[in-house]
mmCIF file with all atom_site columns, N, CA, C and O and ligand atoms in Angstrom:
data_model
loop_
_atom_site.group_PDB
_atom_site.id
_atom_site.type_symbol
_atom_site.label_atom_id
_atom_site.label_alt_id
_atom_site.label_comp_id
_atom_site.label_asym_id
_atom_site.label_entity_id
_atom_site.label_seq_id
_atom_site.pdbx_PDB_ins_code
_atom_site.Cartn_x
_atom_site.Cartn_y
_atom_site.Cartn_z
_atom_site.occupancy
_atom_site.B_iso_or_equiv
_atom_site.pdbx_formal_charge
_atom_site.auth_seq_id
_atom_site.auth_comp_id
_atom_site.auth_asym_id
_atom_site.auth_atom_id
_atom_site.pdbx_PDB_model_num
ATOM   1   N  N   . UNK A 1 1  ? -5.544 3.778  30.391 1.00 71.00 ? 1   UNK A N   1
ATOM   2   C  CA  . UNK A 1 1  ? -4.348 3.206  29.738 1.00 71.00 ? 1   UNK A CA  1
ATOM   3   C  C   . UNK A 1 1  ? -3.443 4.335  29.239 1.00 71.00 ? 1   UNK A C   1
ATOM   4   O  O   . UNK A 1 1  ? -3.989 5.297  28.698 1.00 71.00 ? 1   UNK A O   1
ATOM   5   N  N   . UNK A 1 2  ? -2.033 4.310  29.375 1.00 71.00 ? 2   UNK A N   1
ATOM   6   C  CA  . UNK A 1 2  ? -1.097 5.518  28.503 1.00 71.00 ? 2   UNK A CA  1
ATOM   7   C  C   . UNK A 1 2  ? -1.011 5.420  27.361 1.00 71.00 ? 2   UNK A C   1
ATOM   8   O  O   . UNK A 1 2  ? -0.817 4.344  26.796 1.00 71.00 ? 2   UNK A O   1
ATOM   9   N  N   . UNK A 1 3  ? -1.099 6.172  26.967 1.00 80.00 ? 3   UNK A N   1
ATOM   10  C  CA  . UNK A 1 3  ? -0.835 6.518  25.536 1.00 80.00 ? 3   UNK A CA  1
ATOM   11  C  C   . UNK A 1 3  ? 0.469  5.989  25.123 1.00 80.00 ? 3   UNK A C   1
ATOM   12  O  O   . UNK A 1 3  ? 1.551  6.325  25.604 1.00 80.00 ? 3   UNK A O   1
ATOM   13  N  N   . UNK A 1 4  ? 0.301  5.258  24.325 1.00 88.00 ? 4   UNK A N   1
ATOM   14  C  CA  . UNK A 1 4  ? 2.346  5.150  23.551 1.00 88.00 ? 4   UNK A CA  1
ATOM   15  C  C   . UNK A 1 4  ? 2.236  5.977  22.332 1.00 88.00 ? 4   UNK A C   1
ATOM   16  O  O   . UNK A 1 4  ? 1.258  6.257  21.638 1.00 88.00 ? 4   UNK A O   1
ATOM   17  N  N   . UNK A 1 5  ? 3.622  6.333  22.238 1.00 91.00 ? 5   UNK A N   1
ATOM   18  C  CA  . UNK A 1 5  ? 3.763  6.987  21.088 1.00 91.00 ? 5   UNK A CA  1
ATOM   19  C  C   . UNK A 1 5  ? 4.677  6.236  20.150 1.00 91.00 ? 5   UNK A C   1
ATOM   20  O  O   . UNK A 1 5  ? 5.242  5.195  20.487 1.00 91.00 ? 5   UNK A O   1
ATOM   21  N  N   . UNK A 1 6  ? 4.835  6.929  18.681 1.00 95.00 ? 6   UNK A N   1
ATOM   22  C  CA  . UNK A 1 6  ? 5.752  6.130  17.982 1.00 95.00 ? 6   UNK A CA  1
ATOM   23  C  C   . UNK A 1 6  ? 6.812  7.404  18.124 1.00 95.00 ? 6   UNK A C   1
ATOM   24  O  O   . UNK A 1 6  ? 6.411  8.554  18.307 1.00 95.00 ? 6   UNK A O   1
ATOM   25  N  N   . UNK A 1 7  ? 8.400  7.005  18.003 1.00 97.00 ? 7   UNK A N   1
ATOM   26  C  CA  . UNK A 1 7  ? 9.092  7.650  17.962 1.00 97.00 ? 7   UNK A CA  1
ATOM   27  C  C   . UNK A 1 7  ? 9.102  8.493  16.497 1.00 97.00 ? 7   UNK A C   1
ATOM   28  O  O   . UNK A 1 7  ? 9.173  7.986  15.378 1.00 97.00 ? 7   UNK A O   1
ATOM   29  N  N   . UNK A 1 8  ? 9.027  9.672  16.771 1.00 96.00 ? 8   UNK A N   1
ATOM   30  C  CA  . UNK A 1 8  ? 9.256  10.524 15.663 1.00 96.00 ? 8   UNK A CA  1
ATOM   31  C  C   . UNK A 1 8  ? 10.503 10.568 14.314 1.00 96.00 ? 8   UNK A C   1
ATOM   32  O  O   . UNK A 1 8  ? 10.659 11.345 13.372 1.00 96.00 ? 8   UNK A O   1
ATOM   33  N  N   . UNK A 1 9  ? 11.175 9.454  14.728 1.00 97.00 ? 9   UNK A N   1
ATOM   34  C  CA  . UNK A 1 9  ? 12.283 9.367  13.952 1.00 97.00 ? 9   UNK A CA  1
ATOM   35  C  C   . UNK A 1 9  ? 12.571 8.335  13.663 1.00 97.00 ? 9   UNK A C   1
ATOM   36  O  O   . UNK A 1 9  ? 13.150 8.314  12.577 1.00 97.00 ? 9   UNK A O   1
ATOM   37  N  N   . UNK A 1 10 ? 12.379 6.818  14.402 1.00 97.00 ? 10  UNK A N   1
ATOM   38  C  CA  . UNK A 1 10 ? 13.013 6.028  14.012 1.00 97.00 ? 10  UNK A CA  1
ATOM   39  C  C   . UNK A 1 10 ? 11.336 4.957  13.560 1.00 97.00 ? 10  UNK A C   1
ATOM   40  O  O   . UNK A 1 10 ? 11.172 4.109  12.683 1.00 97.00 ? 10  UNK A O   1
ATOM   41  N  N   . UNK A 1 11 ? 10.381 5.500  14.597 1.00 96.00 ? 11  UNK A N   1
ATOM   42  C  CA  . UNK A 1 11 ? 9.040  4.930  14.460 1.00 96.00 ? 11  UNK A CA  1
ATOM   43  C  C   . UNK A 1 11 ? 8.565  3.883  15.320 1.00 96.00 ? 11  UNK A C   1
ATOM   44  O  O   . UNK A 1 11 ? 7.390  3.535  15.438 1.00 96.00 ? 11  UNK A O   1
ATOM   45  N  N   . UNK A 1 12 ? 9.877  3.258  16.096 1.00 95.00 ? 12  UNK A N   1
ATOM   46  C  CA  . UNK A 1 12 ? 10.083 2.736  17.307 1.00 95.00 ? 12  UNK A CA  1
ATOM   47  C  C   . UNK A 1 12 ? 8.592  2.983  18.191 1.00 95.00 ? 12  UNK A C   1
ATOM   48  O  O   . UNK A 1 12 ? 8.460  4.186  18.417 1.00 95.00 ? 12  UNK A O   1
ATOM   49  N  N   . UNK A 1 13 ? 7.836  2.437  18.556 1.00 94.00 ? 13  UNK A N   1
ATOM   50  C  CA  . UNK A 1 13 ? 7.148  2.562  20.357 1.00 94.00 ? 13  UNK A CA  1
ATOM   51  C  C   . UNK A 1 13 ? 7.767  3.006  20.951 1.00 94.00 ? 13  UNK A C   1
ATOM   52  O  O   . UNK A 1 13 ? 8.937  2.630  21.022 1.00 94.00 ? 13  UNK A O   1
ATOM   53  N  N   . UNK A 1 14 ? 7.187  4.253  21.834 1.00 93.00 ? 14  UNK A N   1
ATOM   54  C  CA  . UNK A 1 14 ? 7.970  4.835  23.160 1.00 93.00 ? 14  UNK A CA  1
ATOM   55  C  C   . UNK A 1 14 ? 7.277  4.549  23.977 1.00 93.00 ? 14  UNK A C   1
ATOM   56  O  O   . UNK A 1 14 ? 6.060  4.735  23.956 1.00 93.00 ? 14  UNK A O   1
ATOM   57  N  N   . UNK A 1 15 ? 8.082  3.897  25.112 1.00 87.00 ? 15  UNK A N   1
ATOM   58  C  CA  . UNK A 1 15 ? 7.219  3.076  26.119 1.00 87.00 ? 15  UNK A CA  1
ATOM   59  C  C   . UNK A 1 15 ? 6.739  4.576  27.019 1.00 87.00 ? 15  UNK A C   1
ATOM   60  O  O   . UNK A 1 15 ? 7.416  5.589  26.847 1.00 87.00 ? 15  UNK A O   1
ATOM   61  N  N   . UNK A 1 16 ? 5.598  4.600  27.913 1.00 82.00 ? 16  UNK A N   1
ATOM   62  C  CA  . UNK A 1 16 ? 5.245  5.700  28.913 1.00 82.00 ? 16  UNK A CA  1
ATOM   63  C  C   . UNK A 1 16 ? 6.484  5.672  29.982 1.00 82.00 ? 16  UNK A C   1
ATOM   64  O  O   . UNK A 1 16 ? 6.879  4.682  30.598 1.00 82.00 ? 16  UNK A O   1
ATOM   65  N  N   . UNK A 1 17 ? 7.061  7.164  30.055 1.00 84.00 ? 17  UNK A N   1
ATOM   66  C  CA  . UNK A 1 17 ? 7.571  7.252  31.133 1.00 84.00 ? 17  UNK A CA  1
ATOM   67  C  C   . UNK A 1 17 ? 8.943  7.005  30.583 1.00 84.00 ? 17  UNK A C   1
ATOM   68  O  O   . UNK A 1 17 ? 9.781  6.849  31.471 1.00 84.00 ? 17  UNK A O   1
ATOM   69  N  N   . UNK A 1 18 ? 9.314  6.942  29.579 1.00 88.00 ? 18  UNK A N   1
ATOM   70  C  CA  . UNK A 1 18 ? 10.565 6.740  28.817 1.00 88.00 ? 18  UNK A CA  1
ATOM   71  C  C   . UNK A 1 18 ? 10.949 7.669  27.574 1.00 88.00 ? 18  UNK A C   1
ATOM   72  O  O   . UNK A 1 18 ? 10.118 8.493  27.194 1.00 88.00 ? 18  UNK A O   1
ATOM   73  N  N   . UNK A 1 19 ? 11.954 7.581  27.051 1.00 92.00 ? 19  UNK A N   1
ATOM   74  C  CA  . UNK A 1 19 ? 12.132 8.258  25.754 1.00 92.00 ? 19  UNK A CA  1
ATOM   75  C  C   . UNK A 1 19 ? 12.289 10.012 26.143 1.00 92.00 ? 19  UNK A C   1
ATOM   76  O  O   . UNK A 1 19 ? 12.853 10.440 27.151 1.00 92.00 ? 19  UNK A O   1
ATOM   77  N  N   . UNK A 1 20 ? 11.764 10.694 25.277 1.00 94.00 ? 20  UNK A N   1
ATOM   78  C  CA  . UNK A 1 20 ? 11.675 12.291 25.570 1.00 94.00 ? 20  UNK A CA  1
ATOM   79  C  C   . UNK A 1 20 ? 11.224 12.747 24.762 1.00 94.00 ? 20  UNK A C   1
ATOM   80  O  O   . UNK A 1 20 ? 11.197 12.103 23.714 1.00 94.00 ? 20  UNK A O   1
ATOM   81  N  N   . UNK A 1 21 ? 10.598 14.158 24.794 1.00 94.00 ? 21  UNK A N   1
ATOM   82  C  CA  . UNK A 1 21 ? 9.567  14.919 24.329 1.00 94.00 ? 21  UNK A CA  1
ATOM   83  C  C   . UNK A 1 21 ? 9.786  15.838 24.109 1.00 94.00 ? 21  UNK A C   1
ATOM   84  O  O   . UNK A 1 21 ? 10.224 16.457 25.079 1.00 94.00 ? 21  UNK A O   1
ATOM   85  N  N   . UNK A 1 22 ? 9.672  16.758 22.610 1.00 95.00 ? 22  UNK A N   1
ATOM   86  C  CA  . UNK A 1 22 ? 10.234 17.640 22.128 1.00 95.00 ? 22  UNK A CA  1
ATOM   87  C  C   . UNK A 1 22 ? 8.910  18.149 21.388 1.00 95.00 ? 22  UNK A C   1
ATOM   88  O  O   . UNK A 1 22 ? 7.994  17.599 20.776 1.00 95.00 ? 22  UNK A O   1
ATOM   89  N  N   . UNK A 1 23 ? 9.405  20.084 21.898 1.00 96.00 ? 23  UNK A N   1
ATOM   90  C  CA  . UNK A 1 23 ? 8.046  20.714 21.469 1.00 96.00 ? 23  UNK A CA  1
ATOM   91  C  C   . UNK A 1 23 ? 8.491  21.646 20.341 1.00 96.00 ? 23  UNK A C   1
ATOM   92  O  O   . UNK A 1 23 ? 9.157  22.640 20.634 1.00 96.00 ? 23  UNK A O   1
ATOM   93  N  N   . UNK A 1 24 ? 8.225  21.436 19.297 1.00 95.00 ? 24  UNK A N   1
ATOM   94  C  CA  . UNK A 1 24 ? 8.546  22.488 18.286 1.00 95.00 ? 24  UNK A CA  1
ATOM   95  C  C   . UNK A 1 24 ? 7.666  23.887 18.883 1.00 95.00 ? 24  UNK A C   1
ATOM   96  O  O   . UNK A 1 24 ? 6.880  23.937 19.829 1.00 95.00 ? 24  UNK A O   1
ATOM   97  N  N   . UNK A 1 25 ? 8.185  25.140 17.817 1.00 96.00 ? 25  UNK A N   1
ATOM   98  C  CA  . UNK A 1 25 ? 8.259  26.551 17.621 1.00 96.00 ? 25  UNK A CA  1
ATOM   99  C  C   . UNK A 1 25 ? 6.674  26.706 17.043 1.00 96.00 ? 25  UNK A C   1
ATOM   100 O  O   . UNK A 1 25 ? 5.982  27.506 17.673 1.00 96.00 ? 25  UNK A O   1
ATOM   101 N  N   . UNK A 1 26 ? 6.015  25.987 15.859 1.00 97.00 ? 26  UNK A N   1
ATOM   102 C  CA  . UNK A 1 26 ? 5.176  25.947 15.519 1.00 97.00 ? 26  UNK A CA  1
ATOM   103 C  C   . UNK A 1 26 ? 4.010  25.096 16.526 1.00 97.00 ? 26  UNK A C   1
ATOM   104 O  O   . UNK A 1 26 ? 2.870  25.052 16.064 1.00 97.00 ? 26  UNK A O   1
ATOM   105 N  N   . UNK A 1 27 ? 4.182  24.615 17.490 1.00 97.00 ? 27  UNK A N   1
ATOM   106 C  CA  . UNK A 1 27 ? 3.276  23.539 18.476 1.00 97.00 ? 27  UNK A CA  1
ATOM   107 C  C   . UNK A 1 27 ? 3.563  22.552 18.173 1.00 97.00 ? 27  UNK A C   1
ATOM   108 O  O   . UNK A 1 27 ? 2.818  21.812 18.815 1.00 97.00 ? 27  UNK A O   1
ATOM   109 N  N   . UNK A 1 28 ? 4.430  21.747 17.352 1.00 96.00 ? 28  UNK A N   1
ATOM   110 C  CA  . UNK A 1 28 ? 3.934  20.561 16.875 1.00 96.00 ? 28  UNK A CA  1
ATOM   111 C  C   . UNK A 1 28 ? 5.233  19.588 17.713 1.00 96.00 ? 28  UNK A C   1
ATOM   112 O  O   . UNK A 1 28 ? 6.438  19.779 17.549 1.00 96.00 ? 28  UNK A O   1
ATOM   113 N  N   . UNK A 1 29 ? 4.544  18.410 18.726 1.00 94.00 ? 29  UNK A N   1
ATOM   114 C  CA  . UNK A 1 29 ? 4.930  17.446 19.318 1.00 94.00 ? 29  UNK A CA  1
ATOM   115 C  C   . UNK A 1 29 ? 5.860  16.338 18.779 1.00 94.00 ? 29  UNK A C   1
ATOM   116 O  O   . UNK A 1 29 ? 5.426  15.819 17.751 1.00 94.00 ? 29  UNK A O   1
ATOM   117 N  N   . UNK A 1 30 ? 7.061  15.841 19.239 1.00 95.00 ? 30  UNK A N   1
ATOM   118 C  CA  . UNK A 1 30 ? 7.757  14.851 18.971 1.00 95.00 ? 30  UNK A CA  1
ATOM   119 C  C   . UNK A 1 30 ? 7.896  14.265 19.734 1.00 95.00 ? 30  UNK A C   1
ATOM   120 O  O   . UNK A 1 30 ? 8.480  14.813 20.669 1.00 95.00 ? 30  UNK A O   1
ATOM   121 N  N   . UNK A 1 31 ? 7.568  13.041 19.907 1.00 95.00 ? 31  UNK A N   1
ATOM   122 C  CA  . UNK A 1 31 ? 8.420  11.665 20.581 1.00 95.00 ? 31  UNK A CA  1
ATOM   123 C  C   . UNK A 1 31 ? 9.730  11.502 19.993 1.00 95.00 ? 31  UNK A C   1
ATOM   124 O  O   . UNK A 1 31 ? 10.183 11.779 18.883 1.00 95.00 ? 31  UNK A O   1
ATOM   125 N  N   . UNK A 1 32 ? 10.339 10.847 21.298 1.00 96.00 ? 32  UNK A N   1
ATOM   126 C  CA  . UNK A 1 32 ? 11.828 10.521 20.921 1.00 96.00 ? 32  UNK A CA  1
ATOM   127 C  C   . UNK A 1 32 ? 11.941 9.481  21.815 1.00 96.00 ? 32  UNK A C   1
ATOM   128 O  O   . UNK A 1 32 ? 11.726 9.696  23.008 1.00 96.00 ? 32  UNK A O   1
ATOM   129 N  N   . UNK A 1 33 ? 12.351 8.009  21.284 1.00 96.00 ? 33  UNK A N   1
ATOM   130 C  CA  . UNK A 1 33 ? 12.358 6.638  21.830 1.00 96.00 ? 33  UNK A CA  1
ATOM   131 C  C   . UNK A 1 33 ? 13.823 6.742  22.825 1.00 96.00 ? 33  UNK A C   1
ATOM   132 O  O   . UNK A 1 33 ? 14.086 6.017  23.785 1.00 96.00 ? 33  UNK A O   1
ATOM   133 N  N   . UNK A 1 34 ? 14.797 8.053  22.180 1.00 95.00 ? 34  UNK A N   1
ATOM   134 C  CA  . UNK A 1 34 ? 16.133 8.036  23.101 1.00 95.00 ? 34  UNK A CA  1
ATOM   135 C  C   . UNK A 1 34 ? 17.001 8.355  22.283 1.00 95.00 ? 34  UNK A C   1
ATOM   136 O  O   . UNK A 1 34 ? 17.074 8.121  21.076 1.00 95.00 ? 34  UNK A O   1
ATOM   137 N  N   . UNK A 1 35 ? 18.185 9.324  23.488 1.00 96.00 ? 35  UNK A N   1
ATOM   138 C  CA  . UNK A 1 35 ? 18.727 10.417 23.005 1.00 96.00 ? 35  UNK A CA  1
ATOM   139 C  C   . UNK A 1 35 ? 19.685 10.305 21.466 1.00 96.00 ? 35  UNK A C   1
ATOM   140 O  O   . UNK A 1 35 ? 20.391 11.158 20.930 1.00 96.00 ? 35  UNK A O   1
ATOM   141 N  N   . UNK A 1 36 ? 19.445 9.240  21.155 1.00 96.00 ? 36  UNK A N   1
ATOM   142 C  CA  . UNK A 1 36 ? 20.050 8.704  19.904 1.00 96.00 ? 36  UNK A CA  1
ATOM   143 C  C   . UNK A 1 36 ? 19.170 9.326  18.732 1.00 96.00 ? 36  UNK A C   1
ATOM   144 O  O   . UNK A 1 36 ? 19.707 10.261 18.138 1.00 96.00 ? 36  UNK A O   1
ATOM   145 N  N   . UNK A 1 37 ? 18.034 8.989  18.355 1.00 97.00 ? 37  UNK A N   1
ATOM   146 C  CA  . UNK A 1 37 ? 17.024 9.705  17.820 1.00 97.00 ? 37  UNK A CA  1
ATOM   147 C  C   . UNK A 1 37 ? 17.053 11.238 17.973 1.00 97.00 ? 37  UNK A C   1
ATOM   148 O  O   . UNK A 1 37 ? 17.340 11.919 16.989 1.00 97.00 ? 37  UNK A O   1
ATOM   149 N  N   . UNK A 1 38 ? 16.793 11.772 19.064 1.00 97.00 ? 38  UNK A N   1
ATOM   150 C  CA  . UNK A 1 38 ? 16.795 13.113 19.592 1.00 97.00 ? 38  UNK A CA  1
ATOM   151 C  C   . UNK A 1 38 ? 18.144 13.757 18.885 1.00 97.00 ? 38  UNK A C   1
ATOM   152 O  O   . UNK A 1 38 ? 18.236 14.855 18.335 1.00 97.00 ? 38  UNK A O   1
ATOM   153 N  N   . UNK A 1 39 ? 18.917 12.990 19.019 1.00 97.00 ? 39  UNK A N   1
ATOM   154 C  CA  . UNK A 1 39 ? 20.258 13.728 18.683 1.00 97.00 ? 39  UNK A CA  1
ATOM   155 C  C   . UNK A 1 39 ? 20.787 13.760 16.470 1.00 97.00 ? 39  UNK A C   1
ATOM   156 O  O   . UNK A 1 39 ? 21.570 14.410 15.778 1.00 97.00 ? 39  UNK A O   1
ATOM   157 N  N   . UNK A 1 40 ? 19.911 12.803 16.262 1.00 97.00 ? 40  UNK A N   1
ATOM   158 C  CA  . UNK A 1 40 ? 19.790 12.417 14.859 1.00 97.00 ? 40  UNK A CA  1
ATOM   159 C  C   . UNK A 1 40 ? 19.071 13.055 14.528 1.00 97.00 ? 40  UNK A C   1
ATOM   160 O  O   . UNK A 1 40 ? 19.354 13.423 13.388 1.00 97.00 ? 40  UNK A O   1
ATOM   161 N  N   . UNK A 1 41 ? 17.640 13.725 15.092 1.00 96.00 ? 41  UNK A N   1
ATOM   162 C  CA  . UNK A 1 41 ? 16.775 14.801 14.584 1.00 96.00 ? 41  UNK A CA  1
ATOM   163 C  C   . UNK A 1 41 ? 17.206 15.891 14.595 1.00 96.00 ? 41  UNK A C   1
ATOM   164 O  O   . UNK A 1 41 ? 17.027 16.594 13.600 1.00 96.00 ? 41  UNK A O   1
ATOM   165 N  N   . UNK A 1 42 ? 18.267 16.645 16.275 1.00 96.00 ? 42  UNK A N   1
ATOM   166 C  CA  . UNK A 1 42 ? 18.876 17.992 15.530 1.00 96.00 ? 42  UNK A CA  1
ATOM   167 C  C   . UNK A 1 42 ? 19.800 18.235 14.737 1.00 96.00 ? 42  UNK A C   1
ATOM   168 O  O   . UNK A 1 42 ? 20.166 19.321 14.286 1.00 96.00 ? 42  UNK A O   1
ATOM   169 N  N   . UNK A 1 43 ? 20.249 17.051 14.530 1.00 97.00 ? 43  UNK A N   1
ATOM   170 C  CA  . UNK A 1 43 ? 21.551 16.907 13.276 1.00 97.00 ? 43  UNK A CA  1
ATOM   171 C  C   . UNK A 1 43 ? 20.762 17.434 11.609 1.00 97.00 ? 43  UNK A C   1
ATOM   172 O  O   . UNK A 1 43 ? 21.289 17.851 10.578 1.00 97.00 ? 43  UNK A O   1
ATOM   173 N  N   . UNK A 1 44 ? 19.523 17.212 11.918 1.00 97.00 ? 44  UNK A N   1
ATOM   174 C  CA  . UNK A 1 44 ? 19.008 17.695 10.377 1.00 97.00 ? 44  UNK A CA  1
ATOM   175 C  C   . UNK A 1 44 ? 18.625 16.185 9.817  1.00 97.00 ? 44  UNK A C   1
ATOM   176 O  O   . UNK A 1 44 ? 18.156 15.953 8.703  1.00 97.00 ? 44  UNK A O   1
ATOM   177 N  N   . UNK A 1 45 ? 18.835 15.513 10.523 1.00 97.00 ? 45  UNK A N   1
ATOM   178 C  CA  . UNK A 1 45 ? 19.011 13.818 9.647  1.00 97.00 ? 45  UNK A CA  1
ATOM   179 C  C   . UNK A 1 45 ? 17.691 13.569 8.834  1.00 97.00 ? 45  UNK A C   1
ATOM   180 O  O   . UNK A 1 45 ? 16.778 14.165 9.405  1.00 97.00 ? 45  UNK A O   1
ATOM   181 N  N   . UNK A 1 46 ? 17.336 13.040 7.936  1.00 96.00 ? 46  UNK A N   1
ATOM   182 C  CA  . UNK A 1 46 ? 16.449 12.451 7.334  1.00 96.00 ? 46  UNK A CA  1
ATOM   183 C  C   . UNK A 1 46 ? 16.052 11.357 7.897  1.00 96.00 ? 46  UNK A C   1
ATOM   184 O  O   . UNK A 1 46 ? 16.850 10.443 8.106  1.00 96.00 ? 46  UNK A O   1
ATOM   185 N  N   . UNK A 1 47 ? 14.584 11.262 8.276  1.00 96.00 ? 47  UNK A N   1
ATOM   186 C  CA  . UNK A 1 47 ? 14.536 9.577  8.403  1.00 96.00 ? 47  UNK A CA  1
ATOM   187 C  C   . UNK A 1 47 ? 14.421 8.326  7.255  1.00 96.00 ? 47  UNK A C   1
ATOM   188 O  O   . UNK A 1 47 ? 14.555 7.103  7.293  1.00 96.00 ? 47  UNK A O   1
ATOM   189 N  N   . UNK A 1 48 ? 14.071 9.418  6.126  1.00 97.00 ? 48  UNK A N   1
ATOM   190 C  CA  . UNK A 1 48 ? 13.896 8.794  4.976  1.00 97.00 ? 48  UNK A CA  1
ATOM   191 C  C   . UNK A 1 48 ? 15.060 8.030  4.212  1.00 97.00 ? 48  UNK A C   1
ATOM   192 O  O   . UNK A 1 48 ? 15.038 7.072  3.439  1.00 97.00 ? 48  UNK A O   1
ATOM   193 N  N   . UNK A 1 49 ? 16.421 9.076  4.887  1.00 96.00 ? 49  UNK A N   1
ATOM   194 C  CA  . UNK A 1 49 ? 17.652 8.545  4.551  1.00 96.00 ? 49  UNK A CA  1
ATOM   195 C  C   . UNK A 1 49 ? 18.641 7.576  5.590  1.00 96.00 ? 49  UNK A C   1
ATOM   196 O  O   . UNK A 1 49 ? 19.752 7.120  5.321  1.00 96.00 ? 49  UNK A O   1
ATOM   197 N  N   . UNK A 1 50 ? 17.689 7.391  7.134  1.00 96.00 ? 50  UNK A N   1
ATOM   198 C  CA  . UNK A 1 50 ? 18.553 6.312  7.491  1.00 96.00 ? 50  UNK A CA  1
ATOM   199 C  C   . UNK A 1 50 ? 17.895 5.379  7.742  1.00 96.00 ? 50  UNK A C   1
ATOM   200 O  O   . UNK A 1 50 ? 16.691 5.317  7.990  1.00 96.00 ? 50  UNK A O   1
ATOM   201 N  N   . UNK A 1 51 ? 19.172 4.075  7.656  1.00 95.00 ? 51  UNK A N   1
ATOM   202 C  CA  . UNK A 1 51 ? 18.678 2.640  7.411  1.00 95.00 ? 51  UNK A CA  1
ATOM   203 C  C   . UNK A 1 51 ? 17.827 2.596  8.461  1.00 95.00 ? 51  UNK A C   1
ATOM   204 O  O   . UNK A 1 51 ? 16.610 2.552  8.281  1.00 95.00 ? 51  UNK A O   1
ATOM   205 N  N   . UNK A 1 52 ? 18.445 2.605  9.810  1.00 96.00 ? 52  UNK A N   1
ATOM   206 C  CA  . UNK A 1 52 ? 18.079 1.923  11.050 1.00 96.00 ? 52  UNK A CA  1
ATOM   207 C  C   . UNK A 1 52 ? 16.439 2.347  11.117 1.00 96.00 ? 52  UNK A C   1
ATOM   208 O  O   . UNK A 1 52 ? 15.597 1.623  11.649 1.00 96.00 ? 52  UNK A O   1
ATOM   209 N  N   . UNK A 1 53 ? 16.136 3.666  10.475 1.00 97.00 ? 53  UNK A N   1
ATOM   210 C  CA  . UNK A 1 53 ? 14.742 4.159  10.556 1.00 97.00 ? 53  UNK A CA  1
ATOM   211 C  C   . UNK A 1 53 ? 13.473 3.062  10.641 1.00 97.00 ? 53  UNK A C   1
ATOM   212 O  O   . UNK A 1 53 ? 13.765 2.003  10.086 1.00 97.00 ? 53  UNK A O   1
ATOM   213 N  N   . UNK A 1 54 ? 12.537 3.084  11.044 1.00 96.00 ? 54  UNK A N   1
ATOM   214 C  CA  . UNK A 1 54 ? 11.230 2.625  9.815  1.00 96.00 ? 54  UNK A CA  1
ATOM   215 C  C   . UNK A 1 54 ? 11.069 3.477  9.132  1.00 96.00 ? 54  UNK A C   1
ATOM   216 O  O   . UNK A 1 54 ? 10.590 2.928  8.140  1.00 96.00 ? 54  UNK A O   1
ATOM   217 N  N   . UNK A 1 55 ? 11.129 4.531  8.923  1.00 96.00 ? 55  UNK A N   1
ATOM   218 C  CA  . UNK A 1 55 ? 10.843 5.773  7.810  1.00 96.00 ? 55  UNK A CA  1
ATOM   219 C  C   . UNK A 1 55 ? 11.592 5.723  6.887  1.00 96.00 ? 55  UNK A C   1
ATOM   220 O  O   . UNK A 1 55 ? 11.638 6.654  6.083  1.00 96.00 ? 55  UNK A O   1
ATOM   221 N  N   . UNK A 1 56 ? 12.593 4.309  6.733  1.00 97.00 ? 56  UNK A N   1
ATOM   222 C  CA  . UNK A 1 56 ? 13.664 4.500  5.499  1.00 97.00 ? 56  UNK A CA  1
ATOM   223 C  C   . UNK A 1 56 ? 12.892 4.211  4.542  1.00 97.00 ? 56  UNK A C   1
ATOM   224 O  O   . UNK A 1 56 ? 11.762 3.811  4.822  1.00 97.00 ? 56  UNK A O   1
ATOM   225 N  N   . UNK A 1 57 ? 13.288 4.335  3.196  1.00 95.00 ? 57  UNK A N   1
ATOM   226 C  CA  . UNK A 1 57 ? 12.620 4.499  2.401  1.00 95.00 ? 57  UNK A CA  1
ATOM   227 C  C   . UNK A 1 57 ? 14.322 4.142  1.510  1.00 95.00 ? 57  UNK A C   1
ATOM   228 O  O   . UNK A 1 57 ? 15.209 4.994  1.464  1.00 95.00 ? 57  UNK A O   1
ATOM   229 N  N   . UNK A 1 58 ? 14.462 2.684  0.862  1.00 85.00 ? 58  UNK A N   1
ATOM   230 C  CA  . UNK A 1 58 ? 15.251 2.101  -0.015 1.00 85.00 ? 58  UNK A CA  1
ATOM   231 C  C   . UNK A 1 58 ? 15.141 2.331  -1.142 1.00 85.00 ? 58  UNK A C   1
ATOM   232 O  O   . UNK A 1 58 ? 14.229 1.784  -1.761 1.00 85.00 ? 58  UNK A O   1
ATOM   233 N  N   . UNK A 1 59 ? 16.160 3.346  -1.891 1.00 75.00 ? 59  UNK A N   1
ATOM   234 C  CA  . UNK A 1 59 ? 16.358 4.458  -2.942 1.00 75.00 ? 59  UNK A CA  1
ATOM   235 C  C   . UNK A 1 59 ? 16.216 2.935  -4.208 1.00 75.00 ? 59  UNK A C   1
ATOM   236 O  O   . UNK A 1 59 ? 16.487 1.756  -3.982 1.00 75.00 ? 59  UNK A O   1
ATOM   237 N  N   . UNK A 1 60 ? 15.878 3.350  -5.055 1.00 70.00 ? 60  UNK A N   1
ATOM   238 C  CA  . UNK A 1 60 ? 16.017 2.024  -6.392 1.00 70.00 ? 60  UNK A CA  1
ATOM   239 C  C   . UNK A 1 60 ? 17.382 2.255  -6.857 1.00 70.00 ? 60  UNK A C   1
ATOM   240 O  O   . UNK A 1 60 ? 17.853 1.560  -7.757 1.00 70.00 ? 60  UNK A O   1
HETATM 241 ZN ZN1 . ZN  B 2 .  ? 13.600 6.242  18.000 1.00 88.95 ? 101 ZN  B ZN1 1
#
């Protein structure tokens, strides 16, 4: 069976054979559900700070 991953940013499922894959400097692996994500992660973005995330996290 393939492995799915969760997207590294939004937390989304990345279906096999879809999305894209990003290798950090230190080794450490990212999924990316699509270039929307990908492009929100080199922006510096927080996932903590956007809505669309699952990683948001609703400030009190
Ligand atoms: Zn995503």
């Amino acid at each position: 069976m393939p492995k799915v991953y969760s997207c590294s940013f939004c937390g989304k499922q990345v279906e096999p054979g879809s999305g894209l894959t990003y290798v950090l400097r230190n080794g450490t692996i990212l999924h990316f559900c699509s270039s929307k994500c990908f492009k929100n992660f080199k922006l510096g973005r927080d996932p903590k700070k956007t809505p669309w995330s699952a990683y948001y996290v609703a400030r009190k």
